[in-house]
């Protein structure tokens, strides 16, 4: 049985579809872990450290690794 979307969720989904914005795919485990890490940070400073660490990793991947898969590109763009 599918649950009905709330009015807000339906409007948000419609806007995303109209603008061509994809929802975060469920199969991107690294993205899900990153979001969970950010949400579980106890304070703003630890959140900023986690984001800075991830940004450094993404910069490294785009500058050093010339051959990124389509999956990796999407994952890193979603994290940004």
PDB file of N, CA and C in Angstrom:
ATOM      1  N   UNK A   1       0.843  -1.181   0.000  1.00  0.00           N
ATOM      2  CA  UNK A   1       0.000   0.000   0.000  1.00  0.00           C
ATOM      3  C   UNK A   1       0.884   1.238   0.000  1.00  0.00           C
ATOM      4  N   UNK A   2       0.667   2.088  -0.941  1.00  0.00           N
ATOM      5  CA  UNK A   2       1.446   3.316  -1.046  1.00  0.00           C
ATOM      6  C   UNK A   2       0.825   4.392  -0.170  1.00  0.00           C
ATOM      7  N   UNK A   3       1.676   5.156   0.481  1.00  0.00           N
ATOM      8  CA  UNK A   3       1.179   6.240   1.317  1.00  0.00           C
ATOM      9  C   UNK A   3       0.986   7.474   0.451  1.00  0.00           C
ATOM     10  N   UNK A   4      -0.054   8.218   0.713  1.00  0.00           N
ATOM     11  CA  UNK A   4      -0.327   9.439  -0.034  1.00  0.00           C
ATOM     12  C   UNK A   4       0.655  10.523   0.391  1.00  0.00           C
ATOM     13  N   UNK A   5       1.089  11.324  -0.567  1.00  0.00           N
ATOM     14  CA  UNK A   5       1.990  12.428  -0.261  1.00  0.00           C
ATOM     15  C   UNK A   5       1.198  13.575   0.350  1.00  0.00           C
ATOM     16  N   UNK A   6       1.832  14.299   1.257  1.00  0.00           N
ATOM     17  CA  UNK A   6       1.188  15.489   1.797  1.00  0.00           C
ATOM     18  C   UNK A   6       1.127  16.544   0.703  1.00  0.00           C
ATOM     19  N   UNK A   7       0.330  17.561   0.899  1.00  0.00           N
ATOM     20  CA  UNK A   7       0.200  18.624  -0.091  1.00  0.00           C
ATOM     21  C   UNK A   7       1.537  19.271  -0.405  1.00  0.00           C
ATOM     22  N   UNK A   8       2.325  19.527   0.626  1.00  0.00           N
ATOM     23  CA  UNK A   8       3.626  20.154   0.421  1.00  0.00           C
ATOM     24  C   UNK A   8       4.553  19.254  -0.386  1.00  0.00           C
ATOM     25  N   UNK A   9       4.575  17.963  -0.044  1.00  0.00           N
ATOM     26  CA  UNK A   9       5.433  17.021  -0.767  1.00  0.00           C
ATOM     27  C   UNK A   9       5.030  16.943  -2.231  1.00  0.00           C
ATOM     28  N   UNK A  10       3.730  16.952  -2.493  1.00  0.00           N
ATOM     29  CA  UNK A  10       3.255  16.879  -3.872  1.00  0.00           C
ATOM     30  C   UNK A  10       3.664  18.125  -4.655  1.00  0.00           C
ATOM     31  N   UNK A  11       3.550  19.291  -4.026  1.00  0.00           N
ATOM     32  CA  UNK A  11       3.944  20.537  -4.682  1.00  0.00           C
ATOM     33  C   UNK A  11       5.447  20.549  -4.937  1.00  0.00           C
ATOM     34  N   UNK A  12       6.231  20.132  -3.925  1.00  0.00           N
ATOM     35  CA  UNK A  12       7.686  20.096  -4.074  1.00  0.00           C
ATOM     36  C   UNK A  12       8.086  19.131  -5.183  1.00  0.00           C
ATOM     37  N   UNK A  13       7.447  17.979  -5.211  1.00  0.00           N
ATOM     38  CA  UNK A  13       7.759  16.986  -6.254  1.00  0.00           C
ATOM     39  C   UNK A  13       7.418  17.539  -7.635  1.00  0.00           C
ATOM     40  N   UNK A  14       6.267  18.196  -7.747  1.00  0.00           N
ATOM     41  CA  UNK A  14       5.868  18.788  -9.019  1.00  0.00           C
ATOM     42  C   UNK A  14       6.847  19.858  -9.476  1.00  0.00           C
ATOM     43  N   UNK A  15       7.321  20.682  -8.542  1.00  0.00           N
ATOM     44  CA  UNK A  15       8.280  21.736  -8.879  1.00  0.00           C
ATOM     45  C   UNK A  15       9.606  21.130  -9.326  1.00  0.00           C
ATOM     46  N   UNK A  16      10.042  20.082  -8.649  1.00  0.00           N
ATOM     47  CA  UNK A  16      11.293  19.422  -9.023  1.00  0.00           C
ATOM     48  C   UNK A  16      11.189  18.822 -10.413  1.00  0.00           C
ATOM     49  N   UNK A  17      10.068  18.205 -10.702  1.00  0.00           N
ATOM     50  CA  UNK A  17       9.882  17.614 -12.026  1.00  0.00           C
ATOM     51  C   UNK A  17       9.824  18.693 -13.099  1.00  0.00           C
ATOM     52  N   UNK A  18       9.137  19.803 -12.806  1.00  0.00           N
ATOM     53  CA  UNK A  18       9.015  20.889 -13.782  1.00  0.00           C
ATOM     54  C   UNK A  18      10.376  21.512 -14.084  1.00  0.00           C
ATOM     55  N   UNK A  19      11.221  21.587 -13.069  1.00  0.00           N
ATOM     56  CA  UNK A  19      12.541  22.191 -13.244  1.00  0.00           C
ATOM     57  C   UNK A  19      13.579  21.179 -13.714  1.00  0.00           C
ATOM     58  N   UNK A  20      13.208  19.925 -13.780  1.00  0.00           N
ATOM     59  CA  UNK A  20      14.153  18.895 -14.210  1.00  0.00           C
ATOM     60  C   UNK A  20      15.150  18.517 -13.136  1.00  0.00           C
ATOM     61  N   UNK A  21      14.784  18.712 -11.887  1.00  0.00           N
ATOM     62  CA  UNK A  21      15.675  18.381 -10.774  1.00  0.00           C
ATOM     63  C   UNK A  21      15.344  16.978 -10.299  1.00  0.00           C
ATOM     64  N   UNK A  22      16.361  16.118 -10.291  1.00  0.00           N
ATOM     65  CA  UNK A  22      16.164  14.752  -9.822  1.00  0.00           C
ATOM     66  C   UNK A  22      16.238  14.716  -8.303  1.00  0.00           C
ATOM     67  N   UNK A  23      15.505  13.797  -7.720  1.00  0.00           N
ATOM     68  CA  UNK A  23      15.648  13.553  -6.296  1.00  0.00           C
ATOM     69  C   UNK A  23      16.906  12.735  -6.079  1.00  0.00           C
ATOM     70  N   UNK A  24      17.471  12.815  -4.891  1.00  0.00           N
ATOM     71  CA  UNK A  24      18.680  12.050  -4.594  1.00  0.00           C
ATOM     72  C   UNK A  24      18.394  10.565  -4.739  1.00  0.00           C
ATOM     73  N   UNK A  25      19.131   9.891  -5.586  1.00  0.00           N
ATOM     74  CA  UNK A  25      18.903   8.458  -5.791  1.00  0.00           C
ATOM     75  C   UNK A  25      19.140   7.656  -4.514  1.00  0.00           C
ATOM     76  N   UNK A  26      18.374   6.613  -4.344  1.00  0.00           N
ATOM     77  CA  UNK A  26      18.469   5.774  -3.148  1.00  0.00           C
ATOM     78  C   UNK A  26      19.714   4.900  -3.161  1.00  0.00           C
ATOM     79  N   UNK A  27      20.327   4.689  -4.330  1.00  0.00           N
ATOM     80  CA  UNK A  27      21.466   3.778  -4.416  1.00  0.00           C
ATOM     81  C   UNK A  27      22.805   4.467  -4.172  1.00  0.00           C
ATOM     82  N   UNK A  28      22.820   5.728  -3.851  1.00  0.00           N
ATOM     83  CA  UNK A  28      24.079   6.431  -3.590  1.00  0.00           C
ATOM     84  C   UNK A  28      24.386   6.372  -2.092  1.00  0.00           C
ATOM     85  N   UNK A  29      24.988   5.271  -1.685  1.00  0.00           N
ATOM     86  CA  UNK A  29      25.257   5.017  -0.272  1.00  0.00           C
ATOM     87  C   UNK A  29      26.168   6.094   0.326  1.00  0.00           C
ATOM     88  N   UNK A  30      27.200   6.510  -0.412  1.00  0.00           N
ATOM     89  CA  UNK A  30      28.116   7.525   0.095  1.00  0.00           C
ATOM     90  C   UNK A  30      27.415   8.841   0.364  1.00  0.00           C
ATOM     91  N   UNK A  31      26.473   9.201  -0.488  1.00  0.00           N
ATOM     92  CA  UNK A  31      25.706  10.426  -0.292  1.00  0.00           C
ATOM     93  C   UNK A  31      24.830  10.313   0.941  1.00  0.00           C
ATOM     94  N   UNK A  32      24.194   9.174   1.115  1.00  0.00           N
ATOM     95  CA  UNK A  32      23.339   8.963   2.285  1.00  0.00           C
ATOM     96  C   UNK A  32      24.153   9.014   3.578  1.00  0.00           C
ATOM     97  N   UNK A  33      25.326   8.424   3.566  1.00  0.00           N
ATOM     98  CA  UNK A  33      26.193   8.440   4.748  1.00  0.00           C
ATOM     99  C   UNK A  33      26.653   9.864   5.044  1.00  0.00           C
ATOM    100  N   UNK A  34      27.014  10.609   4.011  1.00  0.00           N
ATOM    101  CA  UNK A  34      27.453  11.999   4.187  1.00  0.00           C
ATOM    102  C   UNK A  34      26.341  12.834   4.813  1.00  0.00           C
ATOM    103  N   UNK A  35      25.132  12.707   4.308  1.00  0.00           N
ATOM    104  CA  UNK A  35      23.999  13.465   4.843  1.00  0.00           C
ATOM    105  C   UNK A  35      23.737  13.064   6.296  1.00  0.00           C
ATOM    106  N   UNK A  36      23.807  11.774   6.577  1.00  0.00           N
ATOM    107  CA  UNK A  36      23.602  11.305   7.953  1.00  0.00           C
ATOM    108  C   UNK A  36      24.682  11.865   8.878  1.00  0.00           C
ATOM    109  N   UNK A  37      25.925  11.896   8.412  1.00  0.00           N
ATOM    110  CA  UNK A  37      27.019  12.458   9.213  1.00  0.00           C
ATOM    111  C   UNK A  37      26.765  13.921   9.539  1.00  0.00           C
ATOM    112  N   UNK A  38      26.326  14.676   8.546  1.00  0.00           N
ATOM    113  CA  UNK A  38      26.050  16.104   8.749  1.00  0.00           C
ATOM    114  C   UNK A  38      24.920  16.287   9.754  1.00  0.00           C
ATOM    115  N   UNK A  39      23.882  15.509   9.605  1.00  0.00           N
ATOM    116  CA  UNK A  39      22.728  15.628  10.511  1.00  0.00           C
ATOM    117  C   UNK A  39      23.074  15.213  11.936  1.00  0.00           C
ATOM    118  N   UNK A  40      24.043  14.327  12.097  1.00  0.00           N
ATOM    119  CA  UNK A  40      24.406  13.838  13.432  1.00  0.00           C
ATOM    120  C   UNK A  40      25.504  14.645  14.100  1.00  0.00           C
ATOM    121  N   UNK A  41      25.983  15.689  13.459  1.00  0.00           N
ATOM    122  CA  UNK A  41      27.027  16.515  14.073  1.00  0.00           C
ATOM    123  C   UNK A  41      26.457  17.221  15.305  1.00  0.00           C
ATOM    124  N   UNK A  42      27.199  17.186  16.406  1.00  0.00           N
ATOM    125  CA  UNK A  42      26.690  17.782  17.646  1.00  0.00           C
ATOM    126  C   UNK A  42      26.698  19.311  17.646  1.00  0.00           C
ATOM    127  N   UNK A  43      27.569  19.918  16.831  1.00  0.00           N
ATOM    128  CA  UNK A  43      27.627  21.381  16.819  1.00  0.00           C
ATOM    129  C   UNK A  43      28.051  21.880  15.437  1.00  0.00           C
ATOM    130  N   UNK A  44      27.979  23.180  15.268  1.00  0.00           N
ATOM    131  CA  UNK A  44      28.268  23.806  13.980  1.00  0.00           C
ATOM    132  C   UNK A  44      29.722  23.585  13.557  1.00  0.00           C
ATOM    133  N   UNK A  45      30.647  23.623  14.510  1.00  0.00           N
ATOM    134  CA  UNK A  45      32.064  23.471  14.178  1.00  0.00           C
ATOM    135  C   UNK A  45      32.362  22.081  13.598  1.00  0.00           C
ATOM    136  N   UNK A  46      31.813  21.052  14.215  1.00  0.00           N
ATOM    137  CA  UNK A  46      32.065  19.701  13.698  1.00  0.00           C
ATOM    138  C   UNK A  46      31.389  19.508  12.347  1.00  0.00           C
ATOM    139  N   UNK A  47      30.240  20.153  12.151  1.00  0.00           N
ATOM    140  CA  UNK A  47      29.566  20.096  10.853  1.00  0.00           C
ATOM    141  C   UNK A  47      30.436  20.739   9.770  1.00  0.00           C
ATOM    142  N   UNK A  48      31.004  21.908  10.093  1.00  0.00           N
ATOM    143  CA  UNK A  48      31.868  22.600   9.130  1.00  0.00           C
ATOM    144  C   UNK A  48      33.125  21.787   8.824  1.00  0.00           C
ATOM    145  N   UNK A  49      33.699  21.127   9.826  1.00  0.00           N
ATOM    146  CA  UNK A  49      34.878  20.285   9.601  1.00  0.00           C
ATOM    147  C   UNK A  49      34.550  19.130   8.666  1.00  0.00           C
ATOM    148  N   UNK A  50      33.392  18.522   8.886  1.00  0.00           N
ATOM    149  CA  UNK A  50      32.978  17.387   8.045  1.00  0.00           C
ATOM    150  C   UNK A  50      32.773  17.829   6.607  1.00  0.00           C
ATOM    151  N   UNK A  51      32.131  18.975   6.415  1.00  0.00           N
ATOM    152  CA  UNK A  51      31.896  19.495   5.072  1.00  0.00           C
ATOM    153  C   UNK A  51      33.219  19.862   4.405  1.00  0.00           C
ATOM    154  N   UNK A  52      34.114  20.518   5.149  1.00  0.00           N
ATOM    155  CA  UNK A  52      35.421  20.890   4.589  1.00  0.00           C
ATOM    156  C   UNK A  52      36.220  19.658   4.173  1.00  0.00           C
ATOM    157  N   UNK A  53      36.163  18.604   4.987  1.00  0.00           N
ATOM    158  CA  UNK A  53      36.862  17.363   4.658  1.00  0.00           C
ATOM    159  C   UNK A  53      36.299  16.755   3.369  1.00  0.00           C
ATOM    160  N   UNK A  54      34.988  16.779   3.242  1.00  0.00           N
ATOM    161  CA  UNK A  54      34.358  16.216   2.045  1.00  0.00           C
ATOM    162  C   UNK A  54      34.666  17.069   0.814  1.00  0.00           C
ATOM    163  N   UNK A  55      34.670  18.393   0.964  1.00  0.00           N
ATOM    164  CA  UNK A  55      35.000  19.274  -0.157  1.00  0.00           C
ATOM    165  C   UNK A  55      36.426  19.035  -0.637  1.00  0.00           C
ATOM    166  N   UNK A  56      37.345  18.836   0.299  1.00  0.00           N
ATOM    167  CA  UNK A  56      38.734  18.550  -0.078  1.00  0.00           C
ATOM    168  C   UNK A  56      38.818  17.241  -0.855  1.00  0.00           C
ATOM    169  N   UNK A  57      38.071  16.236  -0.422  1.00  0.00           N
ATOM    170  CA  UNK A  57      38.072  14.953  -1.110  1.00  0.00           C
ATOM    171  C   UNK A  57      37.498  15.097  -2.524  1.00  0.00           C
ATOM    172  N   UNK A  58      36.432  15.868  -2.662  1.00  0.00           N
ATOM    173  CA  UNK A  58      35.809  16.066  -3.980  1.00  0.00           C
ATOM    174  C   UNK A  58      36.750  16.830  -4.904  1.00  0.00           C
ATOM    175  N   UNK A  59      37.397  17.890  -4.386  1.00  0.00           N
ATOM    176  CA  UNK A  59      38.364  18.646  -5.201  1.00  0.00           C
ATOM    177  C   UNK A  59      39.477  17.738  -5.683  1.00  0.00           C
ATOM    178  N   UNK A  60      39.964  16.878  -4.796  1.00  0.00           N
ATOM    179  CA  UNK A  60      41.031  15.953  -5.154  1.00  0.00           C
ATOM    180  C   UNK A  60      40.574  15.001  -6.251  1.00  0.00           C
ATOM    181  N   UNK A  61      39.375  14.484  -6.136  1.00  0.00           N
ATOM    182  CA  UNK A  61      38.866  13.543  -7.137  1.00  0.00           C
ATOM    183  C   UNK A  61      38.756  14.196  -8.514  1.00  0.00           C
ATOM    184  N   UNK A  62      38.302  15.462  -8.557  1.00  0.00           N
ATOM    185  CA  UNK A  62      38.137  16.134  -9.844  1.00  0.00           C
ATOM    186  C   UNK A  62      39.458  16.618 -10.428  1.00  0.00           C
ATOM    187  N   UNK A  63      40.469  16.877  -9.612  1.00  0.00           N
ATOM    188  CA  UNK A  63      41.736  17.383 -10.149  1.00  0.00           C
ATOM    189  C   UNK A  63      42.726  16.256 -10.440  1.00  0.00           C
ATOM    190  N   UNK A  64      42.824  15.273  -9.561  1.00  0.00           N
ATOM    191  CA  UNK A  64      43.805  14.204  -9.737  1.00  0.00           C
ATOM    192  C   UNK A  64      43.263  13.111 -10.648  1.00  0.00           C
ATOM    193  N   UNK A  65      42.061  12.669 -10.403  1.00  0.00           N
ATOM    194  CA  UNK A  65      41.466  11.591 -11.182  1.00  0.00           C
ATOM    195  C   UNK A  65      40.809  12.176 -12.420  1.00  0.00           C
ATOM    196  N   UNK A  66      41.365  11.899 -13.561  1.00  0.00           N
ATOM    197  CA  UNK A  66      40.827  12.455 -14.806  1.00  0.00           C
ATOM    198  C   UNK A  66      39.638  11.653 -15.327  1.00  0.00           C
ATOM    199  N   UNK A  67      39.594  10.353 -15.030  1.00  0.00           N
ATOM    200  CA  UNK A  67      38.524   9.492 -15.541  1.00  0.00           C
ATOM    201  C   UNK A  67      37.548   9.158 -14.422  1.00  0.00           C
ATOM    202  N   UNK A  68      36.563  10.012 -14.207  1.00  0.00           N
ATOM    203  CA  UNK A  68      35.516   9.723 -13.231  1.00  0.00           C
ATOM    204  C   UNK A  68      34.337   9.095 -13.944  1.00  0.00           C
ATOM    205  N   UNK A  69      33.736   8.117 -13.312  1.00  0.00           N
ATOM    206  CA  UNK A  69      32.552   7.504 -13.904  1.00  0.00           C
ATOM    207  C   UNK A  69      31.375   8.475 -13.790  1.00  0.00           C
ATOM    208  N   UNK A  70      30.355   8.225 -14.576  1.00  0.00           N
ATOM    209  CA  UNK A  70      29.154   9.051 -14.501  1.00  0.00           C
ATOM    210  C   UNK A  70      28.541   9.007 -13.113  1.00  0.00           C
ATOM    211  N   UNK A  71      28.572   7.823 -12.501  1.00  0.00           N
ATOM    212  CA  UNK A  71      28.059   7.653 -11.141  1.00  0.00           C
ATOM    213  C   UNK A  71      28.810   8.540 -10.160  1.00  0.00           C
ATOM    214  N   UNK A  72      30.158   8.523 -10.238  1.00  0.00           N
ATOM    215  CA  UNK A  72      30.966   9.333  -9.323  1.00  0.00           C
ATOM    216  C   UNK A  72      30.710  10.820  -9.518  1.00  0.00           C
ATOM    217  N   UNK A  73      30.612  11.249 -10.767  1.00  0.00           N
ATOM    218  CA  UNK A  73      30.328  12.664 -11.028  1.00  0.00           C
ATOM    219  C   UNK A  73      29.007  13.079 -10.406  1.00  0.00           C
ATOM    220  N   UNK A  74      27.983  12.273 -10.612  1.00  0.00           N
ATOM    221  CA  UNK A  74      26.664  12.589 -10.032  1.00  0.00           C
ATOM    222  C   UNK A  74      26.736  12.627  -8.516  1.00  0.00           C
ATOM    223  N   UNK A  75      27.426  11.647  -7.934  1.00  0.00           N
ATOM    224  CA  UNK A  75      27.525  11.562  -6.466  1.00  0.00           C
ATOM    225  C   UNK A  75      28.203  12.812  -5.900  1.00  0.00           C
ATOM    226  N   UNK A  76      29.300  13.221  -6.505  1.00  0.00           N
ATOM    227  CA  UNK A  76      30.024  14.380  -5.997  1.00  0.00           C
ATOM    228  C   UNK A  76      29.244  15.670  -6.208  1.00  0.00           C
ATOM    229  N   UNK A  77      28.552  15.783  -7.313  1.00  0.00           N
ATOM    230  CA  UNK A  77      27.727  16.976  -7.556  1.00  0.00           C
ATOM    231  C   UNK A  77      26.592  17.021  -6.543  1.00  0.00           C
ATOM    232  N   UNK A  78      25.982  15.909  -6.247  1.00  0.00           N
ATOM    233  CA  UNK A  78      24.910  15.877  -5.234  1.00  0.00           C
ATOM    234  C   UNK A  78      25.468  16.299  -3.881  1.00  0.00           C
ATOM    235  N   UNK A  79      26.673  15.877  -3.534  1.00  0.00           N
ATOM    236  CA  UNK A  79      27.255  16.257  -2.252  1.00  0.00           C
ATOM    237  C   UNK A  79      27.516  17.750  -2.173  1.00  0.00           C
ATOM    238  N   UNK A  80      27.900  18.335  -3.310  1.00  0.00           N
ATOM    239  CA  UNK A  80      28.112  19.781  -3.330  1.00  0.00           C
ATOM    240  C   UNK A  80      26.810  20.491  -3.078  1.00  0.00           C
TER     241      UNK A  80
END
